[in-house]
Tab-separated table of C-alpha atoms and ligand atoms in Angstrom:
chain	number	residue	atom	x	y	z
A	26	UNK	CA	-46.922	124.888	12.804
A	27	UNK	CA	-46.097	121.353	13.154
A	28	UNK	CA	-48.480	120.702	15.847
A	29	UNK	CA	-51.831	121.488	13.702
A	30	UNK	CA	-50.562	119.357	10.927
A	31	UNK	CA	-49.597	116.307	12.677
A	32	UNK	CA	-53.261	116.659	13.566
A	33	UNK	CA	-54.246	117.054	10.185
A	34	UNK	CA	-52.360	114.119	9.031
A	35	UNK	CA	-53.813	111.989	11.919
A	36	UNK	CA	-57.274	112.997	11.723
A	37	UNK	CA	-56.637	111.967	7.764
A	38	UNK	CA	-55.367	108.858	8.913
A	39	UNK	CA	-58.039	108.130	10.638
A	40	UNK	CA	-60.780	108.869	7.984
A	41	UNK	CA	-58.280	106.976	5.582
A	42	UNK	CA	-58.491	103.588	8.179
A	43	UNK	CA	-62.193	103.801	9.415
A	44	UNK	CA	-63.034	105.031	5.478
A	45	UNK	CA	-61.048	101.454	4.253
A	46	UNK	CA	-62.661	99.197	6.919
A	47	UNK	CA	-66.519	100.835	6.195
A	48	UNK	CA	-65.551	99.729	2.532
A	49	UNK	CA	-64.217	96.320	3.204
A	50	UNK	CA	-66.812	96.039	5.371
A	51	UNK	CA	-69.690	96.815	2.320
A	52	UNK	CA	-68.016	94.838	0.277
A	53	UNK	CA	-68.028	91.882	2.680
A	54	UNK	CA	-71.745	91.925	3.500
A	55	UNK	CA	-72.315	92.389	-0.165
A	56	UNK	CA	-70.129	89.309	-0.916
A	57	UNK	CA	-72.133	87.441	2.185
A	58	UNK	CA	-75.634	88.217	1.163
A	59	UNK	CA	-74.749	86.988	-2.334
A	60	UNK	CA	-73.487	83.757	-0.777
A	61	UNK	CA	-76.343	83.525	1.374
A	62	UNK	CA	-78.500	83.206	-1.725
A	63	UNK	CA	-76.608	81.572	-4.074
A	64	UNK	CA	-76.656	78.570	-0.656
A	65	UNK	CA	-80.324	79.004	-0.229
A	66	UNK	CA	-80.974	78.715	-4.110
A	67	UNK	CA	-78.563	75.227	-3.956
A	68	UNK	CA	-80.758	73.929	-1.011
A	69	UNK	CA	-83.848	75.163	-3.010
A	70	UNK	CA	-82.560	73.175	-6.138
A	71	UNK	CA	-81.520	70.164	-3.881
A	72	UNK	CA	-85.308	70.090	-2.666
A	73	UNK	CA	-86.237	70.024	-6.133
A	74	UNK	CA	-84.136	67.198	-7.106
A	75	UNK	CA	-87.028	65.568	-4.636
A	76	UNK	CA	-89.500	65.925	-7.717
A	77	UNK	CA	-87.472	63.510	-10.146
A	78	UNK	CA	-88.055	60.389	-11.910
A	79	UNK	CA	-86.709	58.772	-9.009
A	80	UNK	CA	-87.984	60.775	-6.050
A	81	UNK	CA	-84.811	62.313	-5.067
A	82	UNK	CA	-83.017	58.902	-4.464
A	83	UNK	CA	-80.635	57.262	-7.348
A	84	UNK	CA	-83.225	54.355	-7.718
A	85	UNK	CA	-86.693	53.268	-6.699
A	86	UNK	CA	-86.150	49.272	-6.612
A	87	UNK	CA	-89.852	47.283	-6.044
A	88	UNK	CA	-89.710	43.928	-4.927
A	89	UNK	CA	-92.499	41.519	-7.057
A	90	UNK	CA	-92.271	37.502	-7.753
A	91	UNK	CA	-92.807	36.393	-11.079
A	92	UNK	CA	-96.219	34.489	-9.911
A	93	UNK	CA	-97.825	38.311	-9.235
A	94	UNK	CA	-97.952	39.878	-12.217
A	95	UNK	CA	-101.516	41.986	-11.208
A	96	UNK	CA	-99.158	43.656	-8.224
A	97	UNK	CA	-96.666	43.933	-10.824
A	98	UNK	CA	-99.644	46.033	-12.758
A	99	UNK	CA	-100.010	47.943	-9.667
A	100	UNK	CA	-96.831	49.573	-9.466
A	101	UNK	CA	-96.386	50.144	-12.920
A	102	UNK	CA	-99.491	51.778	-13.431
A	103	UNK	CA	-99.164	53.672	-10.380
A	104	UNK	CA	-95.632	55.093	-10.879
A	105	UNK	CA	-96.155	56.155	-14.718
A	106	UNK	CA	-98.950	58.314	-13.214
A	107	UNK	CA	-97.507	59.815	-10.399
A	108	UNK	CA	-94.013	60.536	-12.374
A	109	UNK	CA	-91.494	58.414	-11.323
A	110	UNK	CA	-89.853	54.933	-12.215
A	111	UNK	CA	-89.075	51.791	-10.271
A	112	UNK	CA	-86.952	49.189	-11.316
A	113	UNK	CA	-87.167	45.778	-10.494
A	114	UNK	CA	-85.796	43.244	-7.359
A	115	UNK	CA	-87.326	39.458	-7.980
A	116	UNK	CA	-88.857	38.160	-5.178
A	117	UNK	CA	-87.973	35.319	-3.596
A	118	UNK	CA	-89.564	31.865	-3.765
A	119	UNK	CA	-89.622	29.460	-1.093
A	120	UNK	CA	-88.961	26.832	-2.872
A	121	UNK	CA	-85.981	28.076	-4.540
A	122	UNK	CA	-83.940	28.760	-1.055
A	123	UNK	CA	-81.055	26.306	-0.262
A	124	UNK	CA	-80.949	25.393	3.399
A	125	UNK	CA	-77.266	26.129	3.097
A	126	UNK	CA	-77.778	30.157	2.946
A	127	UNK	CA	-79.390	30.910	5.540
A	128	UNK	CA	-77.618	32.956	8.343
A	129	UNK	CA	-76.973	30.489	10.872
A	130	UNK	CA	-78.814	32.904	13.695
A	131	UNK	CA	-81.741	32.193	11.744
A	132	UNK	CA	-84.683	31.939	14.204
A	133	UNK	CA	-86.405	28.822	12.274
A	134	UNK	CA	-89.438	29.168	14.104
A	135	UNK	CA	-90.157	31.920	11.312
A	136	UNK	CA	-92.325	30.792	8.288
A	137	UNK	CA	-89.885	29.999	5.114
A	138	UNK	CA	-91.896	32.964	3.387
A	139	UNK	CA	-90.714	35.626	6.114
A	140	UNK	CA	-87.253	33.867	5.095
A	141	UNK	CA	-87.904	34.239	1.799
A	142	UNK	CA	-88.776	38.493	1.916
A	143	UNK	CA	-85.757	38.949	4.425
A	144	UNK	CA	-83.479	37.723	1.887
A	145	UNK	CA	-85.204	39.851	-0.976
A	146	UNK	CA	-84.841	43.246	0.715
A	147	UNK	CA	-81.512	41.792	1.395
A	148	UNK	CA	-80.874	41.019	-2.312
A	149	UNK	CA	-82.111	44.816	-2.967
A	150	UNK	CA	-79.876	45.972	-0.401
A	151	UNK	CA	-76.772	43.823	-2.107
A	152	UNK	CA	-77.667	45.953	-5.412
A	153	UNK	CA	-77.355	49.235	-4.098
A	154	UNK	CA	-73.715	48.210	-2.668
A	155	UNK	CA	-72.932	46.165	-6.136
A	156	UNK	CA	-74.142	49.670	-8.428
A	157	UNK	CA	-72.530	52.178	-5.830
A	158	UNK	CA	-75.781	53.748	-5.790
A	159	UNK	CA	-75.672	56.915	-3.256
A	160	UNK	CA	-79.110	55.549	-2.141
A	161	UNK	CA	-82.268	54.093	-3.196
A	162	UNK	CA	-85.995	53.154	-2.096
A	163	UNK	CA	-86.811	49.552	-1.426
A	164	UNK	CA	-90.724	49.223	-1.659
A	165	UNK	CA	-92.943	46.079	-1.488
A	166	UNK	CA	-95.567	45.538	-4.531
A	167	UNK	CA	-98.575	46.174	-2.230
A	168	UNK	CA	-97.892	50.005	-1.607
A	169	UNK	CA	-99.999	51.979	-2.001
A	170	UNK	CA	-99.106	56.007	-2.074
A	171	UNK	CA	-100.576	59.308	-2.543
A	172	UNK	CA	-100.803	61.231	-5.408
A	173	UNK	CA	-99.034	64.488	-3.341
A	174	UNK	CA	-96.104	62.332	-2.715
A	175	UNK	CA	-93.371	64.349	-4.503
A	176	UNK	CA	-94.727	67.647	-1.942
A	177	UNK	CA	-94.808	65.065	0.967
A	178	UNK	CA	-91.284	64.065	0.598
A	179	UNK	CA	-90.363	67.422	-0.398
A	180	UNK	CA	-91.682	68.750	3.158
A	181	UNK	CA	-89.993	65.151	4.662
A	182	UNK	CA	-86.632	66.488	3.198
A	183	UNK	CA	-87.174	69.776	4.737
A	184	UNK	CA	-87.560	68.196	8.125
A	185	UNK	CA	-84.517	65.877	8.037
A	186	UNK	CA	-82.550	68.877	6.515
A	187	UNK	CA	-83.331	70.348	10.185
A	188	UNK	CA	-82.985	66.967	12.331
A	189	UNK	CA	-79.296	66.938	10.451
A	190	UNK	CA	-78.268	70.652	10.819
A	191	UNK	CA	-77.604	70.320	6.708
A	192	UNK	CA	-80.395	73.325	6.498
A	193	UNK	CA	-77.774	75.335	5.619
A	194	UNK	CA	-75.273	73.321	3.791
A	195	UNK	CA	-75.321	71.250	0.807
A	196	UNK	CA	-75.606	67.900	1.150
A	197	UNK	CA	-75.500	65.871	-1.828
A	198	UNK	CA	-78.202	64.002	-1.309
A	199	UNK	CA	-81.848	66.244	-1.053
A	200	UNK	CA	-82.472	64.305	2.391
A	201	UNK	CA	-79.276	65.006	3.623
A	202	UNK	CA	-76.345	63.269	3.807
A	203	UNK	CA	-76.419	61.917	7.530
A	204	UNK	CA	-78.519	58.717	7.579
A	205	UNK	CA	-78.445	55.179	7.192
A	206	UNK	CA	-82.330	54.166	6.679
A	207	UNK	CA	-85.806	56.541	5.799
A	208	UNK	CA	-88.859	54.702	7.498
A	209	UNK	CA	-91.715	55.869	4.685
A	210	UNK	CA	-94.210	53.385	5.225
A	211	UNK	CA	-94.328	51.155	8.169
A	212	UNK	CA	-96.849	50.432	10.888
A	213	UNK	CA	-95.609	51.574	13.659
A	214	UNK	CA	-92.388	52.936	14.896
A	215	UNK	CA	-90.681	54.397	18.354
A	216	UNK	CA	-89.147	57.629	18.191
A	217	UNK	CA	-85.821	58.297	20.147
A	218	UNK	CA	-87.595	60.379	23.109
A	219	UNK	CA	-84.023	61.793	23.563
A	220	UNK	CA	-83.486	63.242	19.849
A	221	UNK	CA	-85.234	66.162	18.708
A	222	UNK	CA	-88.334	65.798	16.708
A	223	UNK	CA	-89.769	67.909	13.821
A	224	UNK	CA	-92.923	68.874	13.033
A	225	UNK	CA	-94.858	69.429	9.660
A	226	UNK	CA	-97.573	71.140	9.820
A	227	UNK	CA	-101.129	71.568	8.050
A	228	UNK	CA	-100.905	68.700	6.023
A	229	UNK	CA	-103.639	67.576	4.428
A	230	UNK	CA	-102.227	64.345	3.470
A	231	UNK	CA	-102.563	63.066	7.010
A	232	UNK	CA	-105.287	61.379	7.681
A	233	UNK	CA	-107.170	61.481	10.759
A	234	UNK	CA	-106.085	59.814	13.550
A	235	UNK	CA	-109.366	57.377	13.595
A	236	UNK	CA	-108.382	56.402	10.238
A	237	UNK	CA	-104.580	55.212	10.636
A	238	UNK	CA	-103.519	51.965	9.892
A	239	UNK	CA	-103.479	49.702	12.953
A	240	UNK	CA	-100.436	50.531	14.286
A	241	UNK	CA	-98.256	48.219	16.298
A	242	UNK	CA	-96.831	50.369	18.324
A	243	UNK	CA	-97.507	53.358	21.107
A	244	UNK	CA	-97.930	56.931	19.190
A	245	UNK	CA	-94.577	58.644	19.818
A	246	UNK	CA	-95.121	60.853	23.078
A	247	UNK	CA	-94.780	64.229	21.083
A	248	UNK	CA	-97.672	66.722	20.687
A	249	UNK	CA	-99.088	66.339	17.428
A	250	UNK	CA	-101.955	68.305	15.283
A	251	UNK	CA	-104.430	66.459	14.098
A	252	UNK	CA	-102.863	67.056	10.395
A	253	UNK	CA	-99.577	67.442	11.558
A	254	UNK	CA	-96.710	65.292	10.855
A	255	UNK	CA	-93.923	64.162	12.894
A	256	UNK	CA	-89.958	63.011	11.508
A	257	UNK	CA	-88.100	61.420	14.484
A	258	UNK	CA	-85.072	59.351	14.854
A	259	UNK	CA	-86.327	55.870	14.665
A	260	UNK	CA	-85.294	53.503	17.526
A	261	UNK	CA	-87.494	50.764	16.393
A	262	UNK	CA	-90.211	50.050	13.176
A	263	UNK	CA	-92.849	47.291	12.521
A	264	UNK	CA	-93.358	45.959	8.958
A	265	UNK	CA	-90.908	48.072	6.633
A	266	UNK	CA	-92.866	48.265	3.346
A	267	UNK	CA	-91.646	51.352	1.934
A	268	UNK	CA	-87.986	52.878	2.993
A	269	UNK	CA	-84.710	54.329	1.559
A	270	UNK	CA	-81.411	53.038	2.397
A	271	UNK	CA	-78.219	55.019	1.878
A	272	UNK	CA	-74.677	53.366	0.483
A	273	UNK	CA	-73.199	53.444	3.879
A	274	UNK	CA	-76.536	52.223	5.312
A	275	UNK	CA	-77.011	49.397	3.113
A	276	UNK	CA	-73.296	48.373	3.440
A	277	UNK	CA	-73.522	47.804	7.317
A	278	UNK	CA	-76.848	45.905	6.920
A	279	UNK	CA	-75.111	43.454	4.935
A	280	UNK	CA	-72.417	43.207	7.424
A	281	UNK	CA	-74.851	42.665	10.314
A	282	UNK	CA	-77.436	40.486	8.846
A	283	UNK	CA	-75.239	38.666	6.006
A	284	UNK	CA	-71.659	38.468	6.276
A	285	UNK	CA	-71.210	39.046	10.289
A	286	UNK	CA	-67.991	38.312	10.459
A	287	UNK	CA	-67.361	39.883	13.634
A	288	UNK	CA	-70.650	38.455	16.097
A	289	UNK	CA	-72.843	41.482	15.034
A	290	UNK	CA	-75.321	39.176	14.782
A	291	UNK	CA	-74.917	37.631	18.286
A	292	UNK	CA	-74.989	41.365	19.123
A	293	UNK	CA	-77.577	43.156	17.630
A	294	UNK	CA	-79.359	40.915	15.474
A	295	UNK	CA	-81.844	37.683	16.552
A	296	UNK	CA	-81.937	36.476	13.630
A	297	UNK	CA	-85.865	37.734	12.729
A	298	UNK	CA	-87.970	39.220	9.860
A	299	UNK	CA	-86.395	41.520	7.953
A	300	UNK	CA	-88.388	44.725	9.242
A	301	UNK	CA	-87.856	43.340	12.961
A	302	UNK	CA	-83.875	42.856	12.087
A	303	UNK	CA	-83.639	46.152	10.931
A	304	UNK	CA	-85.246	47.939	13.562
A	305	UNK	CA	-83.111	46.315	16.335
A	306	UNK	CA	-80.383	47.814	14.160
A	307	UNK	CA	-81.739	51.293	14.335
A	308	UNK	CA	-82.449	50.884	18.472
A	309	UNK	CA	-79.056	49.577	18.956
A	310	UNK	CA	-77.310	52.993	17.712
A	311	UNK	CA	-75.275	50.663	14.258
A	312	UNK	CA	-78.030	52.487	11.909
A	313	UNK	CA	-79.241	55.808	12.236
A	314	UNK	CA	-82.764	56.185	11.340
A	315	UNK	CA	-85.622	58.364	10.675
A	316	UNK	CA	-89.073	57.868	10.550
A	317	UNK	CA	-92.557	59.998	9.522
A	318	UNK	CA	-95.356	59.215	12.173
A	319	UNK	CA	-97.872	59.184	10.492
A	320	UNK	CA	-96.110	56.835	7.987
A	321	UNK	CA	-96.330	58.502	3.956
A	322	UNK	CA	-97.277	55.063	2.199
A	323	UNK	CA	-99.881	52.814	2.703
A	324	UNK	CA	-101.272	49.342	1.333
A	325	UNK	CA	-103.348	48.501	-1.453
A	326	UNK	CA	-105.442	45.499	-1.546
A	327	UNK	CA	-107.313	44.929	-5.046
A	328	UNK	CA	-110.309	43.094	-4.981
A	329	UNK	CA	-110.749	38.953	-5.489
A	330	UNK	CA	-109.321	36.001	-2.897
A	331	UNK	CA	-108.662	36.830	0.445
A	332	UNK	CA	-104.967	35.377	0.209
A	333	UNK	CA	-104.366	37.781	-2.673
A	334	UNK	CA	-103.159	40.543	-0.227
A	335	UNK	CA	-99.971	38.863	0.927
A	336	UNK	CA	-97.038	36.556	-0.032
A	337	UNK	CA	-96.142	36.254	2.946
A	338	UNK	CA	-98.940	34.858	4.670
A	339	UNK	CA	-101.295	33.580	3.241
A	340	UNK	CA	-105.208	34.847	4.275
A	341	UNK	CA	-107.980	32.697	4.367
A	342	UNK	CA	-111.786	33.327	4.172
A	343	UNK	CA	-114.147	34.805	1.926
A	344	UNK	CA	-113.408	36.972	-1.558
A	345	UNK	CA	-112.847	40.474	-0.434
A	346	UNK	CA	-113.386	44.247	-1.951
A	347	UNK	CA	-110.364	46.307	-2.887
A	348	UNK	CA	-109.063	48.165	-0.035
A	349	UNK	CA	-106.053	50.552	0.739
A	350	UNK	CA	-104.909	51.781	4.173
A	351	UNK	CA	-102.777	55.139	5.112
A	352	UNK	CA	-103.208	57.547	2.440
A	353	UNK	CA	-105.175	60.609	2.253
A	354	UNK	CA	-105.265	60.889	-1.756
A	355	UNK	CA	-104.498	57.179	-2.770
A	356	UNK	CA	-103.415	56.683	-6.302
A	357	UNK	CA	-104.985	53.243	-6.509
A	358	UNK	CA	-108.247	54.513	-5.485
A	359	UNK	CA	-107.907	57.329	-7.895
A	360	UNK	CA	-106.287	55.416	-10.825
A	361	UNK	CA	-109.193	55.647	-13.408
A	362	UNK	CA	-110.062	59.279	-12.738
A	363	UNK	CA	-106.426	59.511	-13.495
A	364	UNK	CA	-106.152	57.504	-17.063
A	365	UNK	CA	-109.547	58.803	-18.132
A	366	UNK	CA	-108.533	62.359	-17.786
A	367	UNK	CA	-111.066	63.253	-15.033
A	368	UNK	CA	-109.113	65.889	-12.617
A	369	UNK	CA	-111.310	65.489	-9.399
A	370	UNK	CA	-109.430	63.166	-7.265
A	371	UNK	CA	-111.124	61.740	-4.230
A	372	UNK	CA	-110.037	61.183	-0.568
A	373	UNK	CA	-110.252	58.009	0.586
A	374	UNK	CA	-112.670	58.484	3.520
A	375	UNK	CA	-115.703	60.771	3.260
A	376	UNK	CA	-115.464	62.688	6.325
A	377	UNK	CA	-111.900	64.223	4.849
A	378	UNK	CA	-111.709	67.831	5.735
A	379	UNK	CA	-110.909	68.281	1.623
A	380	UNK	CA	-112.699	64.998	0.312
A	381	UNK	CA	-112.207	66.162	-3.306
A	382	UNK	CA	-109.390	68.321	-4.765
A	383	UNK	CA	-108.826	68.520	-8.387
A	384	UNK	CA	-105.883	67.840	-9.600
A	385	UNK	CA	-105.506	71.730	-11.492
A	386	UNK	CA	-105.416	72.555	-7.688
A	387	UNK	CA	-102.573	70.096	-6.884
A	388	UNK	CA	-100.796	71.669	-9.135
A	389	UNK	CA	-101.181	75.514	-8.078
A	390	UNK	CA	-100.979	73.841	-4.210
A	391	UNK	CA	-97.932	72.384	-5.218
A	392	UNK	CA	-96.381	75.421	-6.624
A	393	UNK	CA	-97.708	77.554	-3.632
A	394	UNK	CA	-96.077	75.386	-0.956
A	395	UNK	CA	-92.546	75.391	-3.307
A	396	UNK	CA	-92.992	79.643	-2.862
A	397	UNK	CA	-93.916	78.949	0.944
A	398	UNK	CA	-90.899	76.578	1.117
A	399	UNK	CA	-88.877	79.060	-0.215
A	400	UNK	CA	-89.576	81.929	2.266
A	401	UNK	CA	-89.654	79.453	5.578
A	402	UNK	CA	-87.087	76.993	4.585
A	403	UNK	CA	-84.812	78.898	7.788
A	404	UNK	CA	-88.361	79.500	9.528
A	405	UNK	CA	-88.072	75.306	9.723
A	406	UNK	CA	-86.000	75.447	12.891
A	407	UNK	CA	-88.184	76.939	14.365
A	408	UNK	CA	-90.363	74.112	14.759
A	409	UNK	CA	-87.467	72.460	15.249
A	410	UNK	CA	-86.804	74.669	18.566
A	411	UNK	CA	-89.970	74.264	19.405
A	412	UNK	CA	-90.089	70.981	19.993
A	413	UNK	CA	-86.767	70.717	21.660
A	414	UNK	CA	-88.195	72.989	24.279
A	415	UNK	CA	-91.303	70.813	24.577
A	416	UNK	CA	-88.891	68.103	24.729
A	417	UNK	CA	-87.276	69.518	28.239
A	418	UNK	CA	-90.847	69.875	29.496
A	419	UNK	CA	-91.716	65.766	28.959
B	3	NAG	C1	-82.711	62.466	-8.805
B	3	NAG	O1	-82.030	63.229	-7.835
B	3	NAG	C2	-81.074	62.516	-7.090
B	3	NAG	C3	-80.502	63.455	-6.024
B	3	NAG	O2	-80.026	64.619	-6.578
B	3	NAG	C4	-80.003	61.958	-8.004
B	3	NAG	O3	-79.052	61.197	-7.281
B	3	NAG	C5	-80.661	61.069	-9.053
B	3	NAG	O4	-79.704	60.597	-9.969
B	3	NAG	C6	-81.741	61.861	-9.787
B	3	NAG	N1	-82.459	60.954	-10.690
B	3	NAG	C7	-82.633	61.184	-11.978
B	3	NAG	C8	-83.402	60.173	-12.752
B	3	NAG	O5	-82.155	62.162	-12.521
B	4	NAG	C1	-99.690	29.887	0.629
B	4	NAG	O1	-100.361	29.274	-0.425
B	4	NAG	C2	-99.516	28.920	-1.519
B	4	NAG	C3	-100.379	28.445	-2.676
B	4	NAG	O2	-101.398	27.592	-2.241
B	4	NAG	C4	-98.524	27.855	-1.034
B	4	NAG	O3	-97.665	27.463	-2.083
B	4	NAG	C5	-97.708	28.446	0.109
B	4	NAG	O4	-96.832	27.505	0.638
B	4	NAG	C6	-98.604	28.989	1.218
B	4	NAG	N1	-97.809	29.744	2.151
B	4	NAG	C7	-97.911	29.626	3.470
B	4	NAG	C8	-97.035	30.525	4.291
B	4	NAG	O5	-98.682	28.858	4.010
């Protein structure tokens, strides 16, 4: 009698133990897949945050001296239409610097104006430390930028969430929280051949390769579409006329290339333009940097004297047309259709695969690549993968 009823009690036992850990188990996965979305929906919302009045960052800062008031007009005009604000850095007159301030690595062989912008992005770069800003853009007045920008940096967000590994988590910035400067407009930069790469693909904000802005440096050695485009860890830039720095980023810059108390300078910096400064900084390993090839923002140009383009230096010659350089869908080009209501907006080079969308479609492209985003946000990596393995075969 007892035998058949320990067996009883067992075999219960064991339904009772293997019943418990099937339920625990349920309840677990249940519990996981719920997490699991409620993650993906905070990474989805942090993306978002990308389509705010200041793209994502805490502040867009543009850098404009008093004597340019058209430029001035530029950005204003510009960023009201394309939905986001800038607020203002002073540029720096020549005639206004002490000889006592500069840094004494100062390479003097540099024009006073290239003095003169270093020490404005630097003054930008002393706000975001003074307001404890989590990070902001720095842009000179001459961008130019396309009217897809919010979707661009919502796909460059995407890619830096997989350079980062922060896919998954949740950074508090959108563009994760592992970087000390964004290269968004630049000509020319050199990728880290040793860091992975990632690639975006069918863009059509990126504009044939014929058409690119003359770069000053070799195309990274990565495979890239013809409208494909490429985030890499930047190991050096030319001409930084459109980036973001983060708190911790813009707090080392003013170490090295200000207050160097320690022989950073002797170091890392040679005392150069600002854009050449800050790209030794990114090479040397003290920043860590990303960069877009092709770059996202471009130059505008409007129309009249030939030294109008630049503060810098100053262009001599004949009255020249408007002009822009490095955008697909340029907002200056298109600024009238814009403020008369017209919704066809035109590329900026006939031969465009799309050389006229309307803006109606911008907006139901827009919302189709937020659903596409959505659904391949983990499908990212892949590319991600992808290139690592093409990055054993180089
Ligand atoms: C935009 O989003 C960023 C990141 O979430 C945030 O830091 C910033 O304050 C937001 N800007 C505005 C105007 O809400
Ligand atoms: C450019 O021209 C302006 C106005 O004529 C002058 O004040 C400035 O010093 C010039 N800059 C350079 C770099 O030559």
């Amino acid at each position: 009698m007892i035998k058949p009823s320990l067996r009883a009690q067992s075999v219960q036992f064991m339904l009772f133990i293997t019943g418990g850990a099937f339920l625990i188990w349920t309840l677990w996965s249940i519990y996981d897949t719920a997490q699991n979305h409620h993650r993906a929906q905070r990474v989805q919302n942090s993306y978002s945050s990308v389509r705010n009045d200041t793209l994502g960052f805490e502040k867009v800062f543009a850098i404009n001296l008093p004597s340019r008031p058209d430029k001035k007009d530029n950005i204003i005009l510009g960023s009201s239409v394309s939905g986001f604000r800038v607020d203002w850095i002073e540029g720096v007159d020549p005639g206004d610097i002490s000889p006592k301030s500069f840094p004494y690595n100062w390479n003097h062989a540099h024009l006073l104006t290239e003095y003169a912008r270093r020490r404005a992005h630097l003054n930008a770069i002393q706000r975001i430390i003074e307001k404890r800003l989590g990070s902001a853009v720095i842009m000179e007045d001459d961008t130019d930028w396309d009217i897809l920008i919010k979707t661009q940096l919502q796909n460059f967000a995407v890619a830096l969430g997989g350079l980062q590994g922060s896919l998954n988590a949740e950074p508090a910035s959108p563009y994760g929280d592992n970087w000390d400067i964004l290269w968004l407009g630049h000509c020319g930069v050199q990728c880290k051949a040793q860091d992975p790469s990632y690639l975006t693909q069918n863009d059509p904000t990126v504009p044939a390769s014929r058409h690119f802005l003359p770069y000053l440096r070799d195309k990274p050695p990565i495979e890239r579409p013809e409208n494909g485009r490429l985030t890499c860890t930047a190991r050096d830039i030319a001409c930084g006329s459109f980036y973001a720095v983060s708190y911790r980023g813009a707090q080392k810059i003013l170490a090295a290339l200000s207050v160097s108390p320690l022989g950073l300078a002797e170091d890392i910096d040679i005392g150069g333009q600002i854009d050449v400064s800050l790209g030794r900084l990114c090479g040397h390993g003290y920043l860590q940097c990303y960069a877009t090839y092709p770059a996202i923002t471009g130059k505008y140009r409007a129309a009249g004297v030939a030294g109008k383009a630049s503060d810098v230096h100053n262009g001599t010659g004949e009255a020249k047309g408007f002009a822009t350089w490095g955008v697909m869908y340029s907002v200056m080009l298109n600024i009238q259709r814009i403020v008369t209501g017209d919704t066809a907006m035109r590329a900026t080079w006939q031969d465009a695969p799309v050389p006229e969308i309307s803006l109606s479609e911008v907006k139901s492209q827009e919302e189709e690549m937020a659903r596409l985003r959505e659904m391949t946000v983990y499908q990212g990596m892949l590319s991600y993968s992808a290139n690592e393995n093409r990055r054993e075969e180089i």
